[in-house]
Amino acid sequence: GQQLNQSPQSMFIQEGEDVSMNCTSSSIFNTWLWYKQEPGEGPVLLIALYKAGELTSNGRLTAQFGITRKDSFLNISASIPSDVGIYFCAGPNFGNEKLTFGTGTRLTIIP
Amino acid sequence: NAGVTQTPKFRVLKTGQSMTLLCAQDMNHEYMYWYRQDPGMGLRLIHYSVGEGTTAKGEVPDGYNVSRLKKQNFLLGLESAAPSQTSVYFCASGFARKLFFGSGTQLSVL
């Protein structure tokens, strides 16, 4: 089956720093989604991308749909304590309603 | 404003026991999904449904059955629980590939 590899697996940063993470696929996707999961909760949708090259922002978060259609990137600017959590990328194959999720990037903010 | 509701939130089973996890959504979504989440492995799709009366296999369907008798409900069944099914189970509903998740069921099989 499909695999989505996220990098890095974990990040330890100080409040105020910018964050970058990425997701790569073994096959082409026509949609990329980014989710955030906080402890004890289900993932929450942050950003959805539908077109190669698309750049979309949600507050301090910006995500990009890679032009090869096999990768996507998420950036967080000026991190704050509530950014802590696990960030997942997800995507479907063409014509398929099954979403595959990446293994996640765990973000920890050092006081 | 409930969204996606999962019951129960926690459950402990003995090997071989059966149980059903219930998922209910009030957003009138056609698509519903069951995922399991294990440490270091992200979310893996068990089964999904594209509408009332339909179900399909996901990535890890063995040992599970599902039913979608009503549009708002999606049931996940374990007929004979095994320790390998210890996990956190998430239900989701959605449209246009945007999924909305419940808060999860922590299942332990001893």
PDB file of C-alpha atoms in Angstrom:
ATOM      1  CA  GLY A   1       0.000   0.000   0.000  1.00  0.00           C
ATOM      2  CA  GLN A   2       0.825   3.661  -0.012  1.00  0.00           C
ATOM      3  CA  GLN A   3       3.275   5.133   2.407  1.00  0.00           C
ATOM      4  CA  LEU A   4       3.578   8.684   3.590  1.00  0.00           C
ATOM      5  CA  ASN A   5       6.853   9.529   5.243  1.00  0.00           C
ATOM      6  CA  GLN A   6       6.984  12.537   7.501  1.00  0.00           C
ATOM      7  CA  SER A   7      10.120  14.336   8.523  1.00  0.00           C
ATOM      8  CA  PRO A   8      11.257  14.997  11.123  1.00  0.00           C
ATOM      9  CA  GLN A   9       9.657  12.471  13.468  1.00  0.00           C
ATOM     10  CA  SER A  10       9.983  14.888  16.372  1.00  0.00           C
ATOM     11  CA  MET A  11      11.028  18.460  16.987  1.00  0.00           C
ATOM     12  CA  PHE A  12      12.053  20.287  20.130  1.00  0.00           C
ATOM     13  CA  ILE A  13      11.971  24.053  19.687  1.00  0.00           C
ATOM     14  CA  GLN A  14      11.782  27.192  21.756  1.00  0.00           C
ATOM     15  CA  GLU A  15       8.739  29.418  21.807  1.00  0.00           C
ATOM     16  CA  GLY A  16       8.914  31.983  19.037  1.00  0.00           C
ATOM     17  CA  GLU A  17      10.882  29.818  16.613  1.00  0.00           C
ATOM     18  CA  ASP A  18       9.628  28.925  13.167  1.00  0.00           C
ATOM     19  CA  VAL A  19       8.895  25.276  12.339  1.00  0.00           C
ATOM     20  CA  SER A  20       9.165  23.374   9.062  1.00  0.00           C
ATOM     21  CA  MET A  21       8.109  19.825   8.373  1.00  0.00           C
ATOM     22  CA  ASN A  22       7.450  17.810   5.260  1.00  0.00           C
ATOM     23  CA  CYS A  23       5.664  14.773   3.934  1.00  0.00           C
ATOM     24  CA  THR A  24       6.636  12.613   0.971  1.00  0.00           C
ATOM     25  CA  SER A  25       4.690   9.944  -0.838  1.00  0.00           C
ATOM     26  CA  SER A  26       5.627   6.940  -2.935  1.00  0.00           C
ATOM     27  CA  SER A  27       2.880   7.861  -5.400  1.00  0.00           C
ATOM     28  CA  ILE A  28       1.087  10.887  -6.754  1.00  0.00           C
ATOM     29  CA  PHE A  29      -1.647  12.525  -4.707  1.00  0.00           C
ATOM     30  CA  ASN A  30      -4.303  14.940  -5.950  1.00  0.00           C
ATOM     31  CA  THR A  31      -5.111  16.246  -2.478  1.00  0.00           C
ATOM     32  CA  TRP A  32      -2.969  16.918   0.553  1.00  0.00           C
ATOM     33  CA  LEU A  33      -4.330  17.500   4.029  1.00  0.00           C
ATOM     34  CA  TRP A  34      -2.619  18.521   7.241  1.00  0.00           C
ATOM     35  CA  TYR A  35      -4.022  17.607  10.643  1.00  0.00           C
ATOM     36  CA  LYS A  36      -3.024  18.340  14.232  1.00  0.00           C
ATOM     37  CA  GLN A  37      -3.666  15.984  17.127  1.00  0.00           C
ATOM     38  CA  GLU A  38      -3.547  17.028  20.764  1.00  0.00           C
ATOM     39  CA  PRO A  39      -3.296  14.498  23.612  1.00  0.00           C
ATOM     40  CA  GLY A  40      -6.507  12.548  24.193  1.00  0.00           C
ATOM     41  CA  GLU A  41      -8.219  13.969  21.143  1.00  0.00           C
ATOM     42  CA  GLY A  42      -8.791  13.063  17.538  1.00  0.00           C
ATOM     43  CA  PRO A  43      -6.950  14.847  14.730  1.00  0.00           C
ATOM     44  CA  VAL A  44      -8.283  18.225  13.640  1.00  0.00           C
ATOM     45  CA  LEU A  45      -8.026  19.460  10.061  1.00  0.00           C
ATOM     46  CA  LEU A  46      -5.696  22.447   9.634  1.00  0.00           C
ATOM     47  CA  ILE A  47      -5.266  22.931   5.905  1.00  0.00           C
ATOM     48  CA  ALA A  48      -6.436  21.238   2.703  1.00  0.00           C
ATOM     49  CA  LEU A  49      -4.549  21.556  -0.605  1.00  0.00           C
ATOM     50  CA  TYR A  50      -6.030  20.615  -3.976  1.00  0.00           C
ATOM     51  CA  LYS A  51      -3.628  21.805  -6.668  1.00  0.00           C
ATOM     52  CA  ALA A  52       0.061  21.255  -7.391  1.00  0.00           C
ATOM     53  CA  GLY A  53       2.039  24.320  -6.347  1.00  0.00           C
ATOM     54  CA  GLU A  54      -0.789  25.642  -4.175  1.00  0.00           C
ATOM     55  CA  LEU A  55       0.235  27.635  -1.112  1.00  0.00           C
ATOM     56  CA  THR A  56      -2.419  28.027   1.585  1.00  0.00           C
ATOM     57  CA  SER A  57      -2.305  29.727   4.981  1.00  0.00           C
ATOM     58  CA  ASN A  58      -4.327  29.336   8.149  1.00  0.00           C
ATOM     59  CA  GLY A  59      -3.161  31.978  10.612  1.00  0.00           C
ATOM     60  CA  ARG A  60       0.501  31.272  11.413  1.00  0.00           C
ATOM     61  CA  LEU A  61       0.392  27.998   9.485  1.00  0.00           C
ATOM     62  CA  THR A  62       1.301  27.761   5.808  1.00  0.00           C
ATOM     63  CA  ALA A  63       1.198  24.592   3.724  1.00  0.00           C
ATOM     64  CA  GLN A  64       2.307  23.917   0.186  1.00  0.00           C
ATOM     65  CA  PHE A  65       1.355  21.249  -2.338  1.00  0.00           C
ATOM     66  CA  GLY A  66       4.601  20.124  -3.971  1.00  0.00           C
ATOM     67  CA  ILE A  67       4.873  20.501  -7.739  1.00  0.00           C
ATOM     68  CA  THR A  68       5.809  16.824  -8.159  1.00  0.00           C
ATOM     69  CA  ARG A  69       2.510  15.909  -6.425  1.00  0.00           C
ATOM     70  CA  LYS A  70       4.525  13.543  -4.234  1.00  0.00           C
ATOM     71  CA  ASP A  71       5.248  15.905  -1.370  1.00  0.00           C
ATOM     72  CA  SER A  72       3.828  18.624   0.833  1.00  0.00           C
ATOM     73  CA  PHE A  73       5.240  21.036   3.393  1.00  0.00           C
ATOM     74  CA  LEU A  74       3.911  22.671   6.535  1.00  0.00           C
ATOM     75  CA  ASN A  75       5.430  25.719   8.180  1.00  0.00           C
ATOM     76  CA  ILE A  76       4.503  27.296  11.491  1.00  0.00           C
ATOM     77  CA  SER A  77       5.745  30.790  12.178  1.00  0.00           C
ATOM     78  CA  ALA A  78       6.514  32.223  15.613  1.00  0.00           C
ATOM     79  CA  SER A  79       5.513  29.088  17.533  1.00  0.00           C
ATOM     80  CA  ILE A  80       3.491  29.374  20.728  1.00  0.00           C
ATOM     81  CA  PRO A  81       2.837  26.798  23.493  1.00  0.00           C
ATOM     82  CA  SER A  82      -0.543  25.759  22.067  1.00  0.00           C
ATOM     83  CA  ASP A  83       1.197  24.562  18.886  1.00  0.00           C
ATOM     84  CA  VAL A  84       2.344  21.476  20.799  1.00  0.00           C
ATOM     85  CA  GLY A  85       0.956  18.255  19.355  1.00  0.00           C
ATOM     86  CA  ILE A  86       1.410  15.728  16.581  1.00  0.00           C
ATOM     87  CA  TYR A  87       1.077  16.950  13.011  1.00  0.00           C
ATOM     88  CA  PHE A  88      -0.079  14.491  10.371  1.00  0.00           C
ATOM     89  CA  CYS A  89      -0.172  14.748   6.633  1.00  0.00           C
ATOM     90  CA  ALA A  90      -2.769  12.757   4.728  1.00  0.00           C
ATOM     91  CA  GLY A  91      -3.827  12.151   1.187  1.00  0.00           C
ATOM     92  CA  PRO A  92      -5.901   9.917  -1.087  1.00  0.00           C
ATOM     93  CA  ASN A  93      -5.069   8.262  -4.372  1.00  0.00           C
ATOM     94  CA  PHE A  94      -6.763   9.456  -7.511  1.00  0.00           C
ATOM     95  CA  GLY A  95     -10.429   8.495  -7.528  1.00  0.00           C
ATOM     96  CA  ASN A  96     -10.186   6.965  -4.099  1.00  0.00           C
ATOM     97  CA  GLU A  97     -11.907   7.974  -0.883  1.00  0.00           C
ATOM     98  CA  LYS A  98      -9.410   6.184   1.335  1.00  0.00           C
ATOM     99  CA  LEU A  99      -7.154   8.610   3.142  1.00  0.00           C
ATOM    100  CA  THR A 100      -3.651   7.491   4.032  1.00  0.00           C
ATOM    101  CA  PHE A 101      -1.988   9.213   6.986  1.00  0.00           C
ATOM    102  CA  GLY A 102       1.674   9.809   7.611  1.00  0.00           C
ATOM    103  CA  THR A 103       3.373   8.675  10.807  1.00  0.00           C
ATOM    104  CA  GLY A 104       3.348  12.194  12.230  1.00  0.00           C
ATOM    105  CA  THR A 105       5.740  14.856  13.449  1.00  0.00           C
ATOM    106  CA  ARG A 106       5.630  15.423  17.206  1.00  0.00           C
ATOM    107  CA  LEU A 107       6.225  19.062  18.136  1.00  0.00           C
ATOM    108  CA  THR A 108       7.429  19.948  21.626  1.00  0.00           C
ATOM    109  CA  ILE A 109       8.071  23.496  22.782  1.00  0.00           C
ATOM    110  CA  ILE A 110      10.813  23.980  25.338  1.00  0.00           C
ATOM    111  CA  PRO A 111      10.047  26.661  27.919  1.00  0.00           C
TER     112      PRO A 111
ATOM    113  CA  ASN B   1     -22.970  20.841  18.015  1.00  0.00           C
ATOM    114  CA  ALA B   2     -21.795  17.271  18.742  1.00  0.00           C
ATOM    115  CA  GLY B   3     -19.967  16.479  15.468  1.00  0.00           C
ATOM    116  CA  VAL B   4     -18.631  12.914  15.700  1.00  0.00           C
ATOM    117  CA  THR B   5     -19.378  10.980  18.881  1.00  0.00           C
ATOM    118  CA  GLN B   6     -17.750   7.686  19.803  1.00  0.00           C
ATOM    119  CA  THR B   7     -18.835   5.288  22.525  1.00  0.00           C
ATOM    120  CA  PRO B   8     -17.422   3.903  24.716  1.00  0.00           C
ATOM    121  CA  LYS B   9     -14.339   6.012  25.507  1.00  0.00           C
ATOM    122  CA  PHE B  10     -12.515   3.184  27.269  1.00  0.00           C
ATOM    123  CA  ARG B  11     -12.902  -0.574  27.294  1.00  0.00           C
ATOM    124  CA  VAL B  12     -10.959  -3.565  28.560  1.00  0.00           C
ATOM    125  CA  LEU B  13     -11.612  -6.955  26.991  1.00  0.00           C
ATOM    126  CA  LYS B  14     -10.325 -10.438  27.564  1.00  0.00           C
ATOM    127  CA  THR B  15      -8.954 -12.363  24.607  1.00  0.00           C
ATOM    128  CA  GLY B  16     -11.793 -13.947  22.663  1.00  0.00           C
ATOM    129  CA  GLN B  17     -14.507 -11.570  23.835  1.00  0.00           C
ATOM    130  CA  SER B  18     -16.533  -9.569  21.365  1.00  0.00           C
ATOM    131  CA  MET B  19     -17.617  -5.950  21.368  1.00  0.00           C
ATOM    132  CA  THR B  20     -19.022  -3.199  19.174  1.00  0.00           C
ATOM    133  CA  LEU B  21     -17.802   0.379  18.962  1.00  0.00           C
ATOM    134  CA  LEU B  22     -20.413   2.928  17.991  1.00  0.00           C
ATOM    135  CA  CYS B  23     -19.825   6.069  15.976  1.00  0.00           C
ATOM    136  CA  ALA B  24     -22.500   8.692  15.381  1.00  0.00           C
ATOM    137  CA  GLN B  25     -22.253  11.881  13.316  1.00  0.00           C
ATOM    138  CA  ASP B  26     -24.725  14.714  13.033  1.00  0.00           C
ATOM    139  CA  MET B  27     -23.210  16.499  10.019  1.00  0.00           C
ATOM    140  CA  ASN B  28     -25.088  14.502   7.348  1.00  0.00           C
ATOM    141  CA  HIS B  29     -21.812  13.265   5.850  1.00  0.00           C
ATOM    142  CA  GLU B  30     -21.896  10.449   3.320  1.00  0.00           C
ATOM    143  CA  TYR B  31     -18.423   9.151   4.127  1.00  0.00           C
ATOM    144  CA  MET B  32     -17.450   7.518   7.398  1.00  0.00           C
ATOM    145  CA  TYR B  33     -14.227   5.813   8.463  1.00  0.00           C
ATOM    146  CA  TRP B  34     -12.686   3.720  11.216  1.00  0.00           C
ATOM    147  CA  TYR B  35      -8.974   4.129  11.971  1.00  0.00           C
ATOM    148  CA  ARG B  36      -6.694   2.639  14.568  1.00  0.00           C
ATOM    149  CA  GLN B  37      -3.741   4.470  16.025  1.00  0.00           C
ATOM    150  CA  ASP B  38      -0.720   2.718  17.457  1.00  0.00           C
ATOM    151  CA  PRO B  39       2.475   4.327  18.775  1.00  0.00           C
ATOM    152  CA  GLY B  40       4.841   5.273  15.980  1.00  0.00           C
ATOM    153  CA  MET B  41       2.496   4.054  13.261  1.00  0.00           C
ATOM    154  CA  GLY B  42       0.166   6.961  12.712  1.00  0.00           C
ATOM    155  CA  LEU B  43      -3.430   6.258  11.736  1.00  0.00           C
ATOM    156  CA  ARG B  44      -4.287   3.152   9.749  1.00  0.00           C
ATOM    157  CA  LEU B  45      -7.600   2.713   7.973  1.00  0.00           C
ATOM    158  CA  ILE B  46      -9.613  -0.325   9.039  1.00  0.00           C
ATOM    159  CA  HIS B  47     -12.874   0.023   7.078  1.00  0.00           C
ATOM    160  CA  TYR B  48     -14.793   2.841   5.509  1.00  0.00           C
ATOM    161  CA  SER B  49     -18.209   3.598   4.031  1.00  0.00           C
ATOM    162  CA  VAL B  50     -19.194   5.859   1.159  1.00  0.00           C
ATOM    163  CA  GLY B  51     -22.883   5.851   2.050  1.00  0.00           C
ATOM    164  CA  GLU B  52     -25.686   4.183   3.934  1.00  0.00           C
ATOM    165  CA  GLY B  53     -25.670   0.431   3.366  1.00  0.00           C
ATOM    166  CA  THR B  54     -22.135   0.344   1.930  1.00  0.00           C
ATOM    167  CA  THR B  55     -18.822  -0.692   3.465  1.00  0.00           C
ATOM    168  CA  ALA B  56     -15.323  -1.294   2.116  1.00  0.00           C
ATOM    169  CA  LYS B  57     -12.024  -2.607   3.421  1.00  0.00           C
ATOM    170  CA  GLY B  58      -9.183  -0.342   4.334  1.00  0.00           C
ATOM    171  CA  GLU B  59      -5.548  -1.040   5.032  1.00  0.00           C
ATOM    172  CA  VAL B  60      -5.935  -3.327   8.087  1.00  0.00           C
ATOM    173  CA  PRO B  61      -9.435  -4.922   7.972  1.00  0.00           C
ATOM    174  CA  ASP B  62      -8.675  -8.406   9.344  1.00  0.00           C
ATOM    175  CA  GLY B  63     -10.420  -9.215  12.620  1.00  0.00           C
ATOM    176  CA  TYR B  64     -12.964  -6.409  12.261  1.00  0.00           C
ATOM    177  CA  ASN B  65     -16.429  -6.069  10.768  1.00  0.00           C
ATOM    178  CA  VAL B  66     -18.493  -2.952  10.157  1.00  0.00           C
ATOM    179  CA  SER B  67     -22.044  -1.968   9.393  1.00  0.00           C
ATOM    180  CA  ARG B  68     -23.679   1.238   8.137  1.00  0.00           C
ATOM    181  CA  LEU B  69     -27.396   0.620   8.490  1.00  0.00           C
ATOM    182  CA  LYS B  70     -28.158   4.302   9.033  1.00  0.00           C
ATOM    183  CA  LYS B  71     -26.382   7.240   7.447  1.00  0.00           C
ATOM    184  CA  GLN B  72     -25.473   8.776  10.781  1.00  0.00           C
ATOM    185  CA  ASN B  73     -24.067   5.617  12.398  1.00  0.00           C
ATOM    186  CA  PHE B  74     -21.026   3.463  11.637  1.00  0.00           C
ATOM    187  CA  LEU B  75     -20.409   0.431  13.848  1.00  0.00           C
ATOM    188  CA  LEU B  76     -17.097  -1.385  14.277  1.00  0.00           C
ATOM    189  CA  GLY B  77     -17.226  -4.929  15.601  1.00  0.00           C
ATOM    190  CA  LEU B  78     -14.588  -7.227  17.022  1.00  0.00           C
ATOM    191  CA  GLU B  79     -15.889 -10.796  16.974  1.00  0.00           C
ATOM    192  CA  SER B  80     -13.019 -12.402  18.889  1.00  0.00           C
ATOM    193  CA  ALA B  81     -10.671  -9.840  20.376  1.00  0.00           C
ATOM    194  CA  ALA B  82      -6.919 -10.428  20.308  1.00  0.00           C
ATOM    195  CA  PRO B  83      -4.114  -8.614  22.163  1.00  0.00           C
ATOM    196  CA  SER B  84      -2.911  -7.255  18.808  1.00  0.00           C
ATOM    197  CA  GLN B  85      -6.126  -5.237  18.659  1.00  0.00           C
ATOM    198  CA  THR B  86      -5.124  -3.180  21.671  1.00  0.00           C
ATOM    199  CA  SER B  87      -5.140   0.319  20.245  1.00  0.00           C
ATOM    200  CA  VAL B  88      -6.883   3.660  20.124  1.00  0.00           C
ATOM    201  CA  TYR B  89      -9.742   3.627  17.638  1.00  0.00           C
ATOM    202  CA  PHE B  90     -10.927   6.753  15.870  1.00  0.00           C
ATOM    203  CA  CYS B  91     -14.057   7.232  13.867  1.00  0.00           C
ATOM    204  CA  ALA B  92     -14.325  10.005  11.301  1.00  0.00           C
ATOM    205  CA  SER B  93     -16.891  11.380   8.909  1.00  0.00           C
ATOM    206  CA  GLY B  94     -16.313  13.740   6.045  1.00  0.00           C
ATOM    207  CA  PHE B  95     -16.818  15.218   2.620  1.00  0.00           C
ATOM    208  CA  ALA B  96     -14.401  16.223  -0.152  1.00  0.00           C
ATOM    209  CA  ARG B  97     -11.744  14.230   1.706  1.00  0.00           C
ATOM    210  CA  LYS B  98     -11.976  16.554   4.707  1.00  0.00           C
ATOM    211  CA  LEU B  99     -12.368  14.314   7.714  1.00  0.00           C
ATOM    212  CA  PHE B 100     -13.761  15.207  11.114  1.00  0.00           C
ATOM    213  CA  PHE B 101     -12.709  12.883  13.915  1.00  0.00           C
ATOM    214  CA  GLY B 102     -14.236  11.715  17.151  1.00  0.00           C
ATOM    215  CA  SER B 103     -12.209  11.782  20.371  1.00  0.00           C
ATOM    216  CA  GLY B 104     -11.324   8.088  20.240  1.00  0.00           C
ATOM    217  CA  THR B 105     -11.869   4.810  22.085  1.00  0.00           C
ATOM    218  CA  GLN B 106      -8.999   3.346  24.090  1.00  0.00           C
ATOM    219  CA  LEU B 107      -9.290  -0.445  23.847  1.00  0.00           C
ATOM    220  CA  SER B 108      -7.124  -2.874  25.773  1.00  0.00           C
ATOM    221  CA  VAL B 109      -7.279  -6.619  25.116  1.00  0.00           C
ATOM    222  CA  LEU B 110      -5.720  -8.743  27.831  1.00  0.00           C
TER     223      LEU B 110
END
